[in-house]
Structures are given as structure tokens and as C-alpha cells.
Amino acid sequence: MDNFVIQGGGKLAGEIRVSGSKNSALPILAATMLTGEKSEISNVPDLMDIRSTLSLLNYMGKTCSFGSNNFTVRETSVLKHHAPYELVRKMRASMLVAGPLLARFKKVRFSLPGGCSIGVRPIDIHLEAFKKLGAEVFYEKGDVILTAAKLRPARLRFRFPSVGATENLMMCASLVKGSTVLENCAREPEIADLARALRKMGAFVEGEGTSIIKISGAEELKGLKYEVMPDRIETGTFMLVAAAAGGTLKLSDTDIALVEPLARALKKAGVEIVSGKNTILVNSSGGRPRPVNVATKPHPGFPTDLQAPWMAFMARVDGKCEVHEAIFENRFMHAAELMRMGAEIMVTDRKAVIKGVERLLGAPVMASDIRAGAALIVAAAAAKGETVIRRVYHIDRGYEKIEAKLRRAGLRIERVKA
Ligand code: EPZ
């Protein structure tokens, strides 16, 4: 297992090109299961979750190749309908093949994805919605089996705007004749990227980005040639590293519109943000930020995936502030690690109260999930002295070549074998 060793206290200076979005690439790669034709997806980040998806699609009967951020999918044998435990347990997003396989073959079996450190993460919203389209749900040995004699269009309302459920049902409905209407949908930008991809495959999709999405399915869908949108969470994470460490960082191949809630909060905290065409410039003194309270919400609210890196930035706040995590029930694991670096954070249930400290101090810490790991990089960049982050495999799941990108921007970070 690798560690990151970071010497904090220096300012950043330079430019980073933002990679394609992990959370858009995953559903779009799953959508290639909707067609037997060849698909070519570009700007796909080279991450462990993408490689897990490649293994899953190959296991299911596709033949995938992936290099230089280009992912090609061909169908070379009859597709399996069963996504097995050993593949699904590695990555929850594997269940995004459920919608496509149910639509195409009227039968799919996949392992119930386990929980993860940030929460139980049930899939009831997905299953209730599949039932509304005519699927029957069975459970056997830890697997869920969905079957349907025939799928029918429906009007359904999600009890919560689940990102994955919205994506699964958009993909399933894309092969169901007639008009399906999804209400209380997730509005994240990745949903809009998937909608654009499904339209290119021949489905009729409208309303993405709002709470109501209408889909009229096609008899068959075409192969897809598509470029994935920029990763807004990677964008926000790098903005926070620069805000915390101080200096001037330019981000390219991204878009300020993807990180509006964060940009607003950073400006309130005293950080200068200047946006250009597909670029964002962050200019920070690296001093103590002004207090800004943040509560995570479904898009267009403050993204839960930036809550941990934001908390790390707020650890040196000049005063006190609060962070409310409304999406996941256990997403404050990073607080204890930040306290090892000198932060003063009081967590009760879904609220964290941060009493700012003058200085964070480097220490040995441990990543517990992708974004908690990112938070430790933000803190280490601002801290005095050396920080060693263990279990960086969590970080590798969500950030492509992160140490090389940050080193080029002036952060003293090394990857070492543990
Ligand atoms: C997606 O997960 C993202 N993952 C997550 O990013 C992100 O944190 C999350 O959306 C929220 O924005 C990908 O896109 C691959 P949800 P997803 O369904 O789809 C509850 C990262 O770090 N829920 O919107 O699983 C659930 O427990 C990852 O990149 C149900 O109760 O998120 C959670 O509390 C982490 N029943 C809330 O809804 C369901 O059937 C949001 O979940 C589904 C969800």
C-alpha cells in the first residue's frame, strides 16, 4: 500500500489540467451496455473505479480497451446478466449496469452493493422505480434479481433525488417504448452529461438539470462516441488545496459553472476566484479564512463530495463555523484525522462545529474514503511540517495522477511504498 508524504507550508504556483469526471464516466460506460454496437468514450480518467468498470464490462461479455483516457467498448459475445459479488463489492457504481441490462434482456442479477464508510447506502429507490416500470424483484444469497415479462413506460417520483437511481432509470427507460416521466430527479451536472450521451444513442431525453426528466425509449440504441465532461469534484478539491496553502493556481479544461456553490463560499471566506473560458484562477494569501457556514444539499446545493476538503480548509478559520452533512449519515470520518493535525472540531450527528486554529501541524494520518483522503491533502498542504497519509488507494479511486498534478503546481508531495 502506498503513502503520500507531504511537506506543508509552501505556496502553490502553476497550472493543473482537470481530468474527465469519474462520476459522469461511470454511468456513461454503463450505458454502453444498452447497445450491441461499438462505443468510444474519451476524456475518461484513468482511475481504479474506471479499471473496475472495465473488468466488469469484460466479465459481462463486452471487450473493452482503455488507454490515453480513451475507452472503447465492443460486444463480442452474448452478455451475461449477472454482476457478481467480487466485482460489485469493489465498487458500488457497478449496479449502474442494472438499468441497461434489465431494459435490454428483461433480466439482471447483481450483488447487493455493501455499504461503505460514509453510510449504509441502500438501493431501495432504484428498486421501487424499476418495479414501477414492470420489474419484479427477488433476493437470493445476497443478490438482487430483477425480471420483467415486459417493461412499460410510467410516471414515477423518487422519494429522494438519488443520483444513481436517476441515472439507472434514465438508462432503463431509454429502451422502453412510450413516455416515462421521472419526478424529483437528481439535478447534478453528471445527469445532464448522461442525458446528452443517451440522446446521441437515439433516445429522446429532456428536462435534465431540472427535477422532471422525460424519456421516450427507442427500439434499439446506437453505439456512442462521446467526450466526458470535466470532473467538478476534482476541480473543487484543487481550488481548496490552493485556498488552504496560498499562492496562485490556474485550473484548465474545467468550468466555473460546475463549482458555483464552492466558488461563492470561497469568495466569502476571502479567496480570490477569477474564471475564464474553461479556466479557473484561484489566488489566496494562505492566511486564515473568514468563517463561512456550509450545509451539503443535492445539486444545485453545496456538494457532499466537497464537504471533507472544505472542512480541512476551514480548520484554520478566523473564528468559528459549522458544517452540516445532509446527504450521508457518516461522512465526518476525516474530522478525527484533522484533529490529529491540531484542528478543533466538535461533531454531533450531522453537524460539525469548527473552532479555527492558527496553525495545523503535520502528522501521520489515514484516509478512510476518497474525499476524506482529499481533505487530508488540503490540510497537509497548509500545515507546518511533514504529513504522511496512509491508505492512499482511497484517493486513487477518485483522483487521476493527483501527486504529479499537485507537484507540478508546487506542492512538495511524494508517493512512497509503505
Ligand atoms: C453518487 O452516489 C456519487 N457517486 C457519490 O460520489 C455522491 O456522493 C452521491 O452521488 C451524492 O451526490 C457516483 O456518482 C458514482 P445517491 P449515489 O443515490 O448515486 C440515499 C464520490 O466520492 N439513498 O444520490 O450512490 C443514500 O444512502 C462518491 O465520488 C437511499 O436511501 O448517491 C445517500 O444517503 C461518494 N436509497 C443519499 O440517498 C437509494 O436507493 C444520496 O445517495 C439510493 C440512495
XYZ file of C-alpha atoms and ligand atoms in Angstrom, residues 22-23 26 92-93 118 121-126 159-165 167 188 304-305 327-329 331 370-371, ligand 1:
73
model
C -15.325 9.948 -12.681
C -18.990 10.311 -11.698
C -19.148 5.582 -14.730
C -20.992 0.369 -5.749
C -21.347 2.088 -9.110
C -19.781 7.040 4.597
C -26.259 3.441 1.048
C -29.351 1.284 0.362
C -30.770 0.846 -3.152
C -34.498 0.923 -2.338
C -35.112 3.987 -4.523
C -33.680 2.172 -7.567
C -38.673 9.785 -2.588
C -35.204 11.412 -2.618
C -33.290 12.817 -5.635
C -30.832 9.908 -5.769
C -28.084 10.428 -8.380
C -27.613 6.722 -9.091
C -31.330 5.934 -9.188
C -29.145 7.530 -13.847
C -26.286 17.067 -10.802
C -21.419 16.478 -0.286
C -18.273 15.297 -2.105
C -26.701 13.567 2.419
C -24.745 10.762 4.115
C -25.104 9.643 7.716
C -19.352 11.442 6.410
C -11.924 9.128 -1.472
C -12.930 12.597 -0.261
C -23.344 9.477 -6.251
O -23.528 8.361 -5.404
C -21.838 9.719 -6.321
N -21.182 8.533 -6.884
C -21.290 9.990 -4.916
O -19.916 10.293 -5.053
C -22.011 11.225 -4.358
O -21.554 11.460 -3.046
C -23.519 10.973 -4.356
O -23.970 10.658 -5.693
C -24.301 12.192 -3.875
O -24.022 13.289 -4.679
C -21.210 8.347 -8.230
O -21.782 9.137 -8.966
C -20.512 7.125 -8.744
P -27.277 8.920 -4.093
P -25.010 7.664 -5.273
O -28.014 7.739 -4.614
O -25.656 7.685 -6.595
C -29.511 7.565 -0.115
C -17.612 10.108 -4.620
O -16.926 10.435 -3.630
N -30.122 6.537 -0.995
O -27.609 10.278 -4.591
O -24.815 6.373 -4.575
C -28.028 7.278 0.109
O -27.849 6.369 1.183
C -18.956 9.425 -4.414
O -17.289 10.310 -5.820
C -31.121 5.721 -0.477
O -31.503 5.835 0.693
O -25.710 8.706 -4.298
C -27.479 8.639 0.434
O -27.703 8.928 1.802
C -19.254 9.170 -2.950
N -31.672 4.772 -1.289
C -28.330 9.574 -0.436
O -29.513 8.832 -0.784
C -31.290 4.605 -2.597
O -31.849 3.742 -3.295
C -27.632 10.017 -1.731
O -27.357 8.866 -2.473
C -30.262 5.451 -3.099
C -29.698 6.411 -2.281
